[in-house]
Amino acid sequence: MTIDFYYLPGSAPCRAVLMAAKAVGVELNLKLVDLMSGEQLKPEFLKINPQHTIPTLVDGDLSLWESRAIIAYLVEKYGKTDSLYPKDAAKRALVNQRMYFDMGTLYDRFATYYYPQIFAKAPANPENFKKMEEAVGFLNTFLEGQTYAAGDSLTLADITLVATISSYDLAGFDLSKYPNVAKWYSNCKATVPGYDINEAGLAEFKKFFSH
Ligand SMILES: N[C@@H](CCC(=O)N[C@@H](CS)C(=O)NCC(=O)O)C(=O)O
C-alpha cells in the first residue's frame, strides 16, 4: 500500500521524517506542498490535516501529523527491530524526553529567534538569542560522555535532534562553543541513514537565510 507524505524538503520536521523513513527502510510517496503559495490552506489539504502543517503522512485510513509522532509510528509499524525506538520503558522514556525537548525547547527557540527575522523582517531579539544558547547548552549537557542522544545506539532522538541542530548550523549559530554537541553532530552526519537527504533539504532551507 502507498504511504503518502506531504512535505517540503527544506522544512526541519519534514527532513526528520525523511531520514527516519530511510532508517526504517520504508518508501514514501512524496507529495510537495508549497507553503509559499498557501497550498496547505486549500480545502483538499485541510481535509487531510485541519491544522494545515507539514509533515503529514497518510497511510491507509490513518492521517498523521507532528513529525515525532510520525517517526514513532513508522518504527512501530514498519521497523524490523525496535532499536530506533526501544520497547523497553526506560529506554523509550529517554528517547521521548529528547524528542519532546527537541520540539518544545530546541526547535521552538530556533523558530522564535529566527522566523520573525526571516518571515517578518523583524529585528533580532538578543533575549531570544540567549534562550537559544541556553537550549543548545542543555543538549551539550545531555550529551556529556555520550555518543548518541539517548542510550547507547542511534535512535529517533538523534534523527529529530540532528534535523534541528543542522538548521542552527545553517543559520550560522556557532556550535563550536558546545563541544559535545559538535562531536555528536559530526558523528550523526556520518552515521544517520539518509543524512544526504537532510543536506539536500538544508540547501533549500538556505534560500530563506540569503534574502
Ligand atoms: N511540531 C510540528 C511543526 C510543523 C510545522 O510547523 N510545520 C510548518 C513548516 S516547517 C508548517 O507546516 N507551516 C505551515 C502552516 O502552519 O500553515 C512538527 O514537528 O511536525
mmCIF file of C-alpha atoms and ligand atoms in Angstrom:
data_model
loop_
_atom_site.group_PDB
_atom_site.id
_atom_site.type_symbol
_atom_site.label_atom_id
_atom_site.label_comp_id
_atom_site.label_asym_id
_atom_site.label_seq_id
_atom_site.Cartn_x
_atom_site.Cartn_y
_atom_site.Cartn_z
ATOM 1 C CA MET A 1 0.000 0.000 0.000
ATOM 2 C CA THR A 2 1.213 3.517 -0.803
ATOM 3 C CA ILE A 3 2.155 5.815 2.046
ATOM 4 C CA ASP A 4 1.625 9.436 1.018
ATOM 5 C CA PHE A 5 3.957 12.007 2.523
ATOM 6 C CA TYR A 6 3.138 15.717 2.285
ATOM 7 C CA TYR A 7 6.265 17.766 2.755
ATOM 8 C CA LEU A 8 8.777 20.386 1.706
ATOM 9 C CA PRO A 9 12.455 19.370 1.529
ATOM 10 C CA GLY A 10 13.703 22.414 3.488
ATOM 11 C CA SER A 11 11.404 22.004 6.490
ATOM 12 C CA ALA A 12 13.275 20.605 9.528
ATOM 13 C CA PRO A 13 10.439 18.348 10.754
ATOM 14 C CA CYS A 14 9.987 17.029 7.194
ATOM 15 C CA ARG A 15 13.715 16.305 6.985
ATOM 16 C CA ALA A 16 13.475 14.293 10.218
ATOM 17 C CA VAL A 17 10.697 12.124 8.755
ATOM 18 C CA LEU A 18 12.606 11.555 5.506
ATOM 19 C CA MET A 19 15.680 10.390 7.454
ATOM 20 C CA ALA A 20 13.607 8.173 9.759
ATOM 21 C CA ALA A 21 11.841 6.573 6.771
ATOM 22 C CA LYS A 22 15.231 5.823 5.273
ATOM 23 C CA ALA A 23 16.462 4.334 8.560
ATOM 24 C CA VAL A 24 13.356 2.138 8.817
ATOM 25 C CA GLY A 25 13.562 1.196 5.131
ATOM 26 C CA VAL A 26 10.071 2.339 4.230
ATOM 27 C CA GLU A 27 9.228 4.034 0.947
ATOM 28 C CA LEU A 28 7.157 7.215 0.955
ATOM 29 C CA ASN A 29 5.137 8.585 -1.924
ATOM 30 C CA LEU A 30 6.381 12.189 -1.861
ATOM 31 C CA LYS A 31 3.870 14.991 -2.345
ATOM 32 C CA LEU A 32 5.216 18.541 -2.321
ATOM 33 C CA VAL A 33 3.163 21.190 -0.511
ATOM 34 C CA ASP A 34 4.116 24.734 -1.495
ATOM 35 C CA LEU A 35 3.738 26.727 1.724
ATOM 36 C CA MET A 36 4.784 29.932 -0.010
ATOM 37 C CA SER A 37 1.699 29.851 -2.212
ATOM 38 C CA GLY A 38 -0.511 28.732 0.698
ATOM 39 C CA GLU A 39 -1.181 25.266 -0.722
ATOM 40 C CA GLN A 40 -1.591 23.900 2.803
ATOM 41 C CA LEU A 41 -4.720 26.056 3.220
ATOM 42 C CA LYS A 42 -6.558 24.512 0.262
ATOM 43 C CA PRO A 43 -9.692 22.527 1.169
ATOM 44 C CA GLU A 44 -8.184 19.262 -0.163
ATOM 45 C CA PHE A 45 -5.292 19.543 2.285
ATOM 46 C CA LEU A 46 -7.421 20.788 5.185
ATOM 47 C CA LYS A 47 -9.482 17.602 4.827
ATOM 48 C CA ILE A 48 -6.299 15.607 5.453
ATOM 49 C CA ASN A 49 -4.871 17.888 8.154
ATOM 50 C CA PRO A 50 -7.116 20.622 9.590
ATOM 51 C CA GLN A 51 -4.068 22.061 11.384
ATOM 52 C CA HIS A 52 -2.522 22.607 7.897
ATOM 53 C CA THR A 53 1.024 21.679 8.831
ATOM 54 C CA ILE A 54 3.631 19.619 7.065
ATOM 55 C CA PRO A 55 4.933 16.978 7.551
ATOM 56 C CA THR A 56 1.716 14.998 7.160
ATOM 57 C CA LEU A 57 1.571 11.271 6.454
ATOM 58 C CA VAL A 58 -1.367 9.318 5.075
ATOM 59 C CA ASP A 59 -1.183 5.541 5.479
ATOM 60 C CA GLY A 60 -4.478 3.885 4.607
ATOM 61 C CA ASP A 61 -7.148 5.313 6.915
ATOM 62 C CA LEU A 62 -4.569 6.995 9.127
ATOM 63 C CA SER A 63 -3.796 10.668 8.584
ATOM 64 C CA LEU A 64 -0.991 11.768 10.891
ATOM 65 C CA TRP A 65 0.939 14.980 11.505
ATOM 66 C CA GLU A 66 3.537 16.096 14.078
ATOM 67 C CA SER A 67 6.912 14.802 12.890
ATOM 68 C CA ARG A 68 7.830 12.979 16.104
ATOM 69 C CA ALA A 69 4.502 11.139 16.176
ATOM 70 C CA ILE A 70 5.064 10.201 12.527
ATOM 71 C CA ILE A 71 8.570 8.820 13.050
ATOM 72 C CA ALA A 72 7.477 6.814 16.115
ATOM 73 C CA TYR A 73 4.638 5.342 14.019
ATOM 74 C CA LEU A 74 6.978 4.395 11.177
ATOM 75 C CA VAL A 75 9.248 2.430 13.526
ATOM 76 C CA GLU A 76 6.357 0.776 15.383
ATOM 77 C CA LYS A 77 4.545 -0.214 12.209
ATOM 78 C CA TYR A 78 7.368 -0.930 9.774
ATOM 79 C CA GLY A 79 10.608 -1.300 11.796
ATOM 80 C CA LYS A 80 12.261 -4.721 11.601
ATOM 81 C CA THR A 81 13.698 -4.106 15.079
ATOM 82 C CA ASP A 82 12.878 -1.676 17.879
ATOM 83 C CA SER A 83 16.407 -0.217 18.020
ATOM 84 C CA LEU A 84 15.385 3.246 16.782
ATOM 85 C CA TYR A 85 12.533 3.413 19.305
ATOM 86 C CA PRO A 86 13.121 0.793 22.034
ATOM 87 C CA LYS A 87 10.169 -1.025 23.530
ATOM 88 C CA ASP A 88 11.886 -1.083 26.944
ATOM 89 C CA ALA A 89 10.007 1.521 29.031
ATOM 90 C CA ALA A 90 13.030 3.324 30.492
ATOM 91 C CA LYS A 91 14.924 3.426 27.195
ATOM 92 C CA ARG A 92 11.858 4.669 25.328
ATOM 93 C CA ALA A 93 11.209 7.288 28.028
ATOM 94 C CA LEU A 94 14.635 8.768 27.383
ATOM 95 C CA VAL A 95 14.051 8.866 23.620
ATOM 96 C CA ASN A 96 10.693 10.554 24.248
ATOM 97 C CA GLN A 97 12.233 13.087 26.620
ATOM 98 C CA ARG A 98 14.814 14.089 23.999
ATOM 99 C CA MET A 99 12.129 14.300 21.290
ATOM 100 C CA TYR A 100 9.877 16.480 23.485
ATOM 101 C CA PHE A 101 12.905 18.627 24.339
ATOM 102 C CA ASP A 102 13.592 18.992 20.643
ATOM 103 C CA MET A 103 10.034 20.064 19.873
ATOM 104 C CA GLY A 104 9.252 22.212 22.902
ATOM 105 C CA THR A 105 12.634 23.802 23.571
ATOM 106 C CA LEU A 106 15.404 23.393 20.994
ATOM 107 C CA TYR A 107 13.400 23.818 17.771
ATOM 108 C CA ASP A 108 10.904 26.180 19.363
ATOM 109 C CA ARG A 109 13.651 28.599 20.437
ATOM 110 C CA PHE A 110 15.232 28.447 16.972
ATOM 111 C CA ALA A 111 11.897 29.373 15.415
ATOM 112 C CA THR A 112 11.232 32.106 17.995
ATOM 113 C CA TYR A 113 14.557 33.786 17.270
ATOM 114 C CA TYR A 114 14.938 33.350 13.505
ATOM 115 C CA TYR A 115 11.458 33.168 11.986
ATOM 116 C CA PRO A 116 10.349 36.750 12.781
ATOM 117 C CA GLN A 117 13.593 37.938 11.149
ATOM 118 C CA ILE A 118 13.163 35.739 8.065
ATOM 119 C CA PHE A 119 9.425 35.935 7.508
ATOM 120 C CA ALA A 120 8.512 39.343 9.000
ATOM 121 C CA LYS A 121 11.814 41.191 8.553
ATOM 122 C CA ALA A 122 11.745 41.925 12.315
ATOM 123 C CA PRO A 123 14.955 42.933 14.118
ATOM 124 C CA ALA A 124 16.884 40.262 16.029
ATOM 125 C CA ASN A 125 15.907 39.955 19.672
ATOM 126 C CA PRO A 126 19.041 39.335 21.819
ATOM 127 C CA GLU A 127 16.947 37.866 24.663
ATOM 128 C CA ASN A 128 15.699 35.186 22.291
ATOM 129 C CA PHE A 129 19.258 34.526 21.152
ATOM 130 C CA LYS A 130 20.243 33.862 24.780
ATOM 131 C CA LYS A 131 17.369 31.379 25.072
ATOM 132 C CA MET A 132 18.694 29.544 22.026
ATOM 133 C CA GLU A 133 22.166 29.430 23.552
ATOM 134 C CA GLU A 134 20.688 28.043 26.742
ATOM 135 C CA ALA A 135 18.852 25.301 24.784
ATOM 136 C CA VAL A 136 21.997 24.193 22.944
ATOM 137 C CA GLY A 137 23.766 24.281 26.336
ATOM 138 C CA PHE A 138 21.168 21.847 27.699
ATOM 139 C CA LEU A 139 21.781 19.498 24.780
ATOM 140 C CA ASN A 140 25.512 19.786 25.393
ATOM 141 C CA THR A 141 24.950 18.629 28.972
ATOM 142 C CA PHE A 142 22.738 15.696 27.914
ATOM 143 C CA LEU A 143 25.487 14.569 25.543
ATOM 144 C CA GLU A 144 28.279 14.560 28.146
ATOM 145 C CA GLY A 145 30.117 11.233 27.746
ATOM 146 C CA GLN A 146 27.517 10.039 25.199
ATOM 147 C CA THR A 147 27.932 9.072 21.562
ATOM 148 C CA TYR A 148 24.169 9.153 20.974
ATOM 149 C CA ALA A 149 21.404 11.422 22.222
ATOM 150 C CA ALA A 150 19.528 8.694 24.141
ATOM 151 C CA GLY A 151 21.149 5.414 25.200
ATOM 152 C CA ASP A 152 23.994 3.550 23.536
ATOM 153 C CA SER A 153 22.865 3.459 19.938
ATOM 154 C CA LEU A 154 21.197 5.544 17.261
ATOM 155 C CA THR A 155 17.544 6.342 17.981
ATOM 156 C CA LEU A 156 14.797 8.627 16.744
ATOM 157 C CA ALA A 157 16.122 11.194 19.231
ATOM 158 C CA ASP A 158 19.307 11.596 17.177
ATOM 159 C CA ILE A 159 17.332 11.875 13.944
ATOM 160 C CA THR A 160 14.958 14.592 15.124
ATOM 161 C CA LEU A 161 17.649 16.498 17.026
ATOM 162 C CA VAL A 162 20.073 16.491 14.111
ATOM 163 C CA ALA A 163 17.398 17.929 11.814
ATOM 164 C CA THR A 164 17.157 20.841 14.274
ATOM 165 C CA ILE A 165 20.860 21.248 15.023
ATOM 166 C CA SER A 166 21.719 21.254 11.318
ATOM 167 C CA SER A 167 19.259 24.171 10.974
ATOM 168 C CA TYR A 168 21.127 26.023 13.747
ATOM 169 C CA ASP A 169 24.368 25.319 11.893
ATOM 170 C CA LEU A 170 22.940 26.555 8.597
ATOM 171 C CA ALA A 171 21.736 29.750 10.266
ATOM 172 C CA GLY A 172 25.309 30.469 11.368
ATOM 173 C CA PHE A 173 24.892 29.607 15.044
ATOM 174 C CA ASP A 174 28.367 28.823 16.428
ATOM 175 C CA LEU A 175 28.245 25.189 17.594
ATOM 176 C CA SER A 176 31.979 25.052 18.348
ATOM 177 C CA LYS A 177 31.269 26.571 21.775
ATOM 178 C CA TYR A 178 29.406 23.347 22.621
ATOM 179 C CA PRO A 179 31.994 20.566 22.192
ATOM 180 C CA ASN A 180 29.698 17.626 22.998
ATOM 181 C CA VAL A 181 27.113 18.884 20.511
ATOM 182 C CA ALA A 182 29.776 19.500 17.845
ATOM 183 C CA LYS A 183 31.205 15.968 18.281
ATOM 184 C CA TRP A 184 27.772 14.313 18.274
ATOM 185 C CA TYR A 185 26.698 16.365 15.225
ATOM 186 C CA SER A 186 29.753 15.301 13.286
ATOM 187 C CA ASN A 187 29.075 11.648 14.225
ATOM 188 C CA CYS A 188 25.436 11.990 13.133
ATOM 189 C CA LYS A 189 26.492 13.341 9.749
ATOM 190 C CA ALA A 190 28.476 10.137 9.215
ATOM 191 C CA THR A 191 26.049 7.624 10.714
ATOM 192 C CA VAL A 192 22.423 8.763 10.361
ATOM 193 C CA PRO A 193 20.902 6.865 7.418
ATOM 194 C CA GLY A 194 19.864 9.244 4.681
ATOM 195 C CA TYR A 195 21.779 12.209 6.083
ATOM 196 C CA ASP A 196 22.337 13.231 2.435
ATOM 197 C CA ILE A 197 18.565 13.848 2.244
ATOM 198 C CA ASN A 198 18.919 16.274 5.161
ATOM 199 C CA GLU A 199 21.788 18.039 3.370
ATOM 200 C CA ALA A 200 19.691 18.418 0.220
ATOM 201 C CA GLY A 201 16.802 19.838 2.270
ATOM 202 C CA LEU A 202 19.140 22.255 4.030
ATOM 203 C CA ALA A 203 20.182 23.642 0.650
ATOM 204 C CA GLU A 204 16.511 24.542 0.091
ATOM 205 C CA PHE A 205 16.165 25.987 3.605
ATOM 206 C CA LYS A 206 19.275 28.116 2.996
ATOM 207 C CA LYS A 207 17.386 30.250 0.472
ATOM 208 C CA PHE A 208 15.409 31.807 3.346
ATOM 209 C CA PHE A 209 18.612 32.928 5.031
ATOM 210 C CA SER A 210 20.131 34.547 1.977
ATOM 211 C CA HIS A 211 17.375 37.123 1.358
HETATM 212 N N1 LIG B 1 5.644 20.448 15.524
HETATM 213 C C1 LIG B 1 5.352 20.266 14.120
HETATM 214 C C2 LIG B 1 5.713 21.518 13.356
HETATM 215 C C3 LIG B 1 5.064 21.537 11.991
HETATM 216 C C4 LIG B 1 5.180 22.894 11.323
HETATM 217 O O1 LIG B 1 5.131 23.935 11.997
HETATM 218 N N2 LIG B 1 5.339 22.907 10.003
HETATM 219 C C5 LIG B 1 5.427 24.146 9.275
HETATM 220 C C6 LIG B 1 6.550 24.030 8.245
HETATM 221 S S1 LIG B 1 8.118 23.693 8.987
HETATM 222 C C7 LIG B 1 4.127 24.370 8.521
HETATM 223 O O2 LIG B 1 3.549 23.430 8.011
HETATM 224 N N3 LIG B 1 3.654 25.617 8.419
HETATM 225 C C8 LIG B 1 2.512 25.953 7.632
HETATM 226 C C9 LIG B 1 1.299 26.316 8.443
HETATM 227 O O3 LIG B 1 1.330 26.170 9.686
HETATM 228 O O4 LIG B 1 0.331 26.748 7.824
HETATM 229 C C10 LIG B 1 6.117 19.035 13.600
HETATM 230 O O5 LIG B 1 7.154 18.701 14.164
HETATM 231 O O6 LIG B 1 5.658 18.401 12.656
#
